[in-house]
Protein backbone atom coordinates (compact mmCIF):
# COMPACT_ATOMS: atom_id res chain seq x y z
CA MET A 1 120.68 109.30 83.75
CA HIS A 2 119.00 105.90 83.88
CA SER A 3 121.57 103.85 85.78
CA PRO A 4 122.35 106.30 88.62
CA VAL A 5 118.67 107.11 89.22
CA ILE A 6 117.58 103.46 89.15
CA ASP A 7 120.50 102.43 91.39
CA TRP A 8 119.51 105.19 93.82
CA PHE A 9 115.91 103.96 93.74
CA ASP A 10 117.00 100.40 94.47
CA ASP A 11 118.66 101.65 97.66
CA ASN A 12 116.18 104.33 98.74
CA ALA A 13 112.67 103.45 97.51
CA ARG A 14 110.01 103.62 100.19
CA ASP A 15 108.29 100.39 101.14
CA LEU A 16 104.77 101.36 100.12
CA PRO A 17 101.94 98.81 100.09
CA TRP A 18 100.98 99.42 96.47
CA ARG A 19 104.56 98.60 95.42
CA ARG A 20 104.41 95.11 96.90
CA PRO A 21 103.65 92.19 94.58
CA GLU A 22 100.49 91.27 96.47
CA ALA A 23 98.96 94.69 95.70
CA GLY A 24 98.34 93.67 92.10
CA ALA A 25 97.04 95.96 89.39
CA TRP A 26 93.94 96.89 91.40
CA GLY A 27 96.07 98.04 94.33
CA VAL A 28 98.18 100.13 91.97
CA MET A 29 95.07 101.68 90.43
CA VAL A 30 93.54 102.52 93.81
CA SER A 31 96.77 104.15 94.93
CA GLU A 32 97.04 106.23 91.76
CA PHE A 33 93.53 107.61 92.23
CA MET A 34 94.21 108.42 95.88
CA LEU A 35 97.65 109.97 95.37
CA GLN A 36 96.43 112.63 92.94
CA GLN A 37 97.08 115.93 94.76
CA THR A 38 97.28 114.08 98.08
CA PRO A 39 100.45 113.20 100.06
CA VAL A 40 101.41 109.61 100.81
CA SER A 41 101.03 110.10 104.57
CA ARG A 42 97.33 110.89 104.21
CA VAL A 43 96.70 108.17 101.64
CA LEU A 44 98.25 105.23 103.53
CA PRO A 45 95.54 104.60 106.18
CA VAL A 46 92.66 105.10 103.73
CA TYR A 47 94.32 102.87 101.14
CA GLU A 48 94.81 100.05 103.65
CA GLN A 49 91.14 100.21 104.73
CA TRP A 50 89.95 100.44 101.13
CA VAL A 51 91.79 97.37 99.78
CA ALA A 52 90.92 95.36 102.89
CA ARG A 53 87.23 96.09 102.30
CA TRP A 54 87.32 95.89 98.50
CA PRO A 55 90.25 93.65 97.47
CA ARG A 56 88.96 93.34 93.90
CA PRO A 57 87.13 95.71 91.55
CA ALA A 58 84.00 93.52 91.67
CA ASP A 59 83.81 93.96 95.45
CA LEU A 60 83.61 97.72 95.06
CA ALA A 61 81.29 97.51 92.05
CA LYS A 62 78.66 95.72 94.19
CA GLU A 63 78.45 98.69 96.55
CA ALA A 64 76.52 101.92 96.10
CA PRO A 65 78.66 104.83 94.87
CA GLY A 66 77.94 106.61 98.13
CA GLU A 67 79.85 103.94 100.04
CA ALA A 68 82.95 104.79 98.01
CA VAL A 69 82.46 108.45 98.91
CA ARG A 70 82.01 107.51 102.57
CA ALA A 71 85.16 105.38 102.62
CA TRP A 72 87.11 108.13 100.89
CA GLY A 73 86.98 110.04 104.15
CA ARG A 74 88.88 113.32 104.20
CA LEU A 75 91.27 112.65 101.34
CA GLY A 76 89.75 115.55 99.42
CA TYR A 77 88.59 115.85 95.82
CA PRO A 78 85.92 113.19 96.48
CA ARG A 79 84.87 112.98 92.84
CA ARG A 80 87.88 110.67 92.60
CA ALA A 81 85.93 108.16 94.71
CA LEU A 82 83.03 108.21 92.26
CA ARG A 83 85.41 107.82 89.32
CA LEU A 84 87.15 104.90 90.97
CA HIS A 85 83.79 103.28 91.64
CA GLY A 86 82.83 103.83 88.00
CA ALA A 87 86.11 102.27 86.86
CA ALA A 88 85.48 99.26 89.12
CA VAL A 89 82.02 98.77 87.59
CA ALA A 90 83.45 98.99 84.05
CA ILE A 91 86.29 96.57 84.88
CA THR A 92 83.76 94.11 86.27
CA GLU A 93 81.43 94.39 83.29
CA ARG A 94 83.97 94.61 80.46
CA HIS A 95 87.01 92.71 81.70
CA GLY A 96 85.74 89.98 83.98
CA GLY A 97 86.85 91.83 87.11
CA ASP A 98 90.54 92.05 86.16
CA VAL A 99 92.24 95.39 85.60
CA PRO A 100 93.21 95.32 81.91
CA ALA A 101 96.88 95.39 80.99
CA ASP A 102 96.29 97.02 77.61
CA HIS A 103 96.96 100.77 77.70
CA ALA A 104 94.10 101.60 75.32
CA GLN A 105 91.65 99.55 77.41
CA LEU A 106 92.82 101.31 80.56
CA LEU A 107 92.37 104.68 78.89
CA ALA A 108 88.83 103.71 77.88
CA LEU A 109 87.77 103.17 81.50
CA PRO A 110 85.70 105.98 83.07
CA GLY A 111 87.73 108.35 85.18
CA ILE A 112 91.06 107.19 83.73
CA GLY A 113 93.20 109.80 82.00
CA GLU A 114 96.53 109.55 80.21
CA TYR A 115 98.59 109.73 83.39
CA THR A 116 96.67 107.03 85.30
CA ALA A 117 96.56 104.68 82.31
CA ALA A 118 100.33 105.02 81.83
CA ALA A 119 101.02 104.63 85.56
CA VAL A 120 98.96 101.44 85.92
CA ALA A 121 100.40 99.93 82.72
CA SER A 122 103.93 100.76 83.87
CA PHE A 123 103.82 100.07 87.62
CA ALA A 124 101.45 97.10 87.57
CA TYR A 125 102.41 95.46 84.29
CA GLY A 126 106.00 96.61 83.70
CA GLN A 127 105.25 98.25 80.36
CA ARG A 128 107.10 101.07 78.62
CA HIS A 129 105.16 104.32 78.95
CA PRO A 130 106.11 107.89 79.90
CA VAL A 131 104.60 108.53 83.34
CA LEU A 132 104.45 112.28 83.88
CA ASP A 133 103.32 113.40 87.31
CA THR A 134 104.35 116.64 89.04
CA ASN A 135 107.43 115.06 90.59
CA VAL A 136 108.73 113.62 87.32
CA ARG A 137 108.03 116.85 85.47
CA ARG A 138 110.05 118.79 88.07
CA VAL A 139 113.01 116.38 87.81
CA PHE A 140 113.04 116.66 84.02
CA ALA A 141 112.62 120.44 84.11
CA ARG A 142 115.66 120.83 86.34
CA ALA A 143 117.95 118.03 85.20
CA VAL A 144 117.39 118.42 81.45
CA THR A 145 115.74 121.74 80.68
CA GLY A 146 117.60 123.76 83.31
CA VAL A 147 114.62 125.55 84.85
CA GLN A 148 113.43 125.46 88.43
CA TYR A 149 109.82 124.46 87.80
CA PRO A 150 107.86 122.93 84.91
CA PRO A 151 104.93 124.80 83.33
CA ASN A 152 101.64 124.85 85.23
CA ALA A 153 100.11 122.42 82.72
CA THR A 154 101.86 119.56 80.95
CA THR A 155 103.06 120.62 77.50
CA ALA A 156 103.71 118.75 74.26
CA ALA A 157 107.42 119.49 74.71
CA GLU A 158 107.40 117.76 78.09
CA ARG A 159 105.69 114.70 76.63
CA LYS A 160 108.23 114.58 73.80
CA LEU A 161 111.11 114.83 76.30
CA ALA A 162 109.62 112.10 78.50
CA ARG A 163 109.32 109.77 75.51
CA ALA A 164 112.90 110.56 74.45
CA LEU A 165 114.20 109.73 77.93
CA LEU A 166 112.44 106.36 78.14
CA PRO A 167 114.80 103.36 78.14
CA GLU A 168 114.14 101.01 75.24
CA ASP A 169 113.91 97.92 77.44
CA GLU A 170 110.41 97.55 78.94
CA PRO A 171 111.37 96.45 82.49
CA THR A 172 114.04 99.17 82.67
CA ALA A 173 111.57 101.76 81.39
CA ALA A 174 109.05 100.78 84.08
CA ARG A 175 111.75 100.97 86.74
CA TRP A 176 112.88 104.35 85.40
CA ALA A 177 109.33 105.68 85.63
CA ALA A 178 109.07 104.71 89.30
CA ALA A 179 112.62 105.84 90.11
CA SER A 180 112.33 109.30 88.56
CA MET A 181 109.03 109.82 90.37
CA GLU A 182 110.55 108.83 93.71
CA LEU A 183 113.53 111.12 93.10
CA GLY A 184 111.17 114.06 92.69
CA ALA A 185 109.18 113.09 95.77
CA LEU A 186 112.15 112.61 98.13
CA VAL A 187 115.11 114.59 96.80
CA CYS A 188 114.26 116.99 93.97
CA THR A 189 111.36 118.48 95.90
CA ALA A 190 109.52 121.69 95.10
CA LYS A 191 111.11 123.43 98.06
CA SER A 192 114.41 122.75 99.84
CA GLU A 193 115.74 120.35 97.23
CA SER A 194 118.53 118.07 98.51
CA CYS A 195 121.07 118.27 95.71
CA HIS A 196 123.76 116.71 97.93
CA ARG A 197 121.70 113.49 97.93
CA CYS A 198 120.85 113.53 94.22
CA PRO A 199 122.45 110.80 92.07
CA ILE A 200 122.47 113.05 88.99
CA ALA A 201 123.46 116.36 90.62
CA ALA A 202 126.72 116.44 88.65
CA GLN A 203 124.82 116.56 85.35
CA CYS A 204 121.76 118.60 86.41
CA ALA A 205 121.36 121.50 84.00
CA TRP A 206 119.61 123.72 86.55
CA ARG A 207 122.27 123.17 89.22
CA LEU A 208 125.10 123.71 86.72
CA ALA A 209 123.47 126.98 85.65
CA GLY A 210 123.56 128.23 89.25
CA LYS A 211 119.94 127.41 90.08
CA PRO A 212 118.31 130.40 88.38
CA GLU A 213 115.05 131.54 89.97
CA HIS A 214 111.75 130.71 88.31
CA ASP A 215 110.79 133.46 85.85
CA GLY A 216 107.70 131.92 84.25
CA PRO A 217 104.02 132.42 85.08
CA PRO A 218 103.22 132.47 88.81
CA ARG A 219 102.88 129.01 90.24
CA ARG A 220 99.37 128.12 91.30
CA GLY A 221 98.93 127.85 95.04
CA GLN A 222 96.28 125.69 96.65
CA THR A 223 94.08 127.61 99.06
CA TYR A 224 91.46 125.92 101.20
CA ALA A 225 90.25 128.02 104.14
CA GLY A 226 87.03 129.83 103.30
CA THR A 227 86.69 128.31 99.85
CA ASP A 228 83.80 126.34 98.39
CA ARG A 229 86.05 123.28 98.72
CA GLN A 230 86.06 123.71 102.48
CA VAL A 231 82.29 124.11 102.58
CA ARG A 232 81.80 121.05 100.38
CA GLY A 233 84.07 119.08 102.69
CA ARG A 234 82.04 120.03 105.75
CA LEU A 235 78.76 119.16 104.07
CA LEU A 236 80.10 115.79 102.94
CA ALA A 237 81.43 115.07 106.43
CA VAL A 238 77.90 115.29 107.83
CA LEU A 239 76.58 112.92 105.18
CA ARG A 240 79.46 110.46 105.58
CA ASP A 241 78.85 110.21 109.31
CA ALA A 242 75.13 109.62 108.86
CA HIS A 243 73.70 106.27 107.76
CA ALA A 244 70.25 107.70 107.09
CA PRO A 245 69.10 110.73 105.08
CA VAL A 246 70.04 114.07 106.61
CA PRO A 247 67.69 117.08 106.85
CA GLN A 248 68.58 120.42 105.35
CA ALA A 249 68.77 121.94 108.84
CA ALA A 250 71.68 119.67 109.77
CA LEU A 251 73.59 120.81 106.71
CA ASP A 252 72.77 124.46 107.36
CA ARG A 253 74.65 124.30 110.66
CA VAL A 254 78.04 123.54 109.12
CA TRP A 255 78.58 126.93 107.44
CA HIS A 256 77.44 130.40 108.39
CA GLU A 257 77.17 131.99 104.95
CA PRO A 258 73.93 130.81 103.26
CA VAL A 259 74.74 131.75 99.65
CA GLN A 260 78.10 129.99 99.66
CA ARG A 261 76.63 127.02 101.50
CA ALA A 262 73.83 126.66 98.95
CA ARG A 263 76.29 126.98 96.08
CA ALA A 264 78.51 124.28 97.58
CA LEU A 265 75.55 121.94 98.14
CA ASP A 266 74.27 122.52 94.60
CA GLY A 267 77.74 121.69 93.30
CA LEU A 268 77.83 118.44 95.26
CA VAL A 269 74.45 117.46 93.82
CA ALA A 270 75.55 118.39 90.28
CA ASP A 271 78.72 116.30 90.69
CA GLY A 272 76.72 113.27 91.77
CA LEU A 273 78.24 113.24 95.26
CA VAL A 274 74.98 114.05 97.05
CA GLU A 275 71.47 112.83 96.28
CA PRO A 276 68.55 115.14 97.15
CA LEU A 277 65.33 113.52 98.40
CA ALA A 278 61.80 114.71 98.98
CA GLY A 279 61.14 116.83 102.05
CA GLY A 280 64.52 118.60 102.06
CA MET A 281 66.50 115.47 102.87
CA TYR A 282 69.91 114.51 101.48
CA ARG A 283 72.11 111.39 101.38
CA LEU A 284 75.17 109.98 99.67
CA PRO A 285 74.29 108.52 96.25
CA LEU A 286 72.87 105.01 95.96
CA THR A 287 73.07 104.80 92.16
C-alpha cells in the first residue's frame, strides 16, 4: 500500500503551516497538541497566533501558565494548554530550548504520550515510528482488517499491525505516517467515505467484503450541550476575557444551575486551570 498512498499524498496533501520547513519541531509539537480532538479549521487561526507570539519553547516557558490557557481560546480541552506550557518549560530546562529528536526524551516530557512523541519524531525529524491517530486507525481497520471502524481504544493488535506496515526506510516510513493520516482525514472519513478517490480502494478488505456494517461496541459520541464541559468553557471564557481577578458573582452569572456550576468550577481549580484567591476571587493560574 505504501507507494499508491504516498503518491496520492504527494498530489493531494493540504498545505498546512506545521508541514512547512520553517515550522520546525516546535511548530509540529504545537500542532499535535492542538489537533487532538479538534478539527484543522478551528486549529489554524489559534496556531498561527500561538507560534507568532511564542516562536520557541523558551518564549512560552517565560509566561505564566494562565497566558497559555488564555491564548488557547475556545479550542476546548484546555488542559492541553497547561500540558504544552509544561512541555515548553521542560524543553527549556532540560534541552536548551530545542525540542529533542530522541523518542525516549520526547516521551519523558510532561504531557507527551506515545502518540505525540511518535508524531513529533516522525513529522519533525523524519524518523520511523508508528503514528496511530483516529484517522490512521480507521484506514488500517478498513483496508487491512476489513471492519468499518477500529475499537474505541487503541489495542495491542493495532499497534502490532501499525509496526508491521511501517516501511523499513526511515524517510519513507515518515512519509507513510503522514500520508496514511491524510488519507483518513480527507478520503477514508468516518462518514461518507469517498472510495472512488481512494488510491487503495482496489485492495481494501472492507470494500471487497461489501462494506459490512459495524457490529462492535457502540461508538462513543461527543456531547457538549448541558454538560460540565460546556459549563467549564463558559467559566473559563469569563476568566480569559478578564485581565484582573474575577469575583464569584461574575462566574455565577454564566450558568443557571448552582450545583453543576460549582462542580465545574471545582474541577477547573483541581485541574490547575483556575486559581482561587482570597475574598471569593478567581484568575487564570500564574504558577
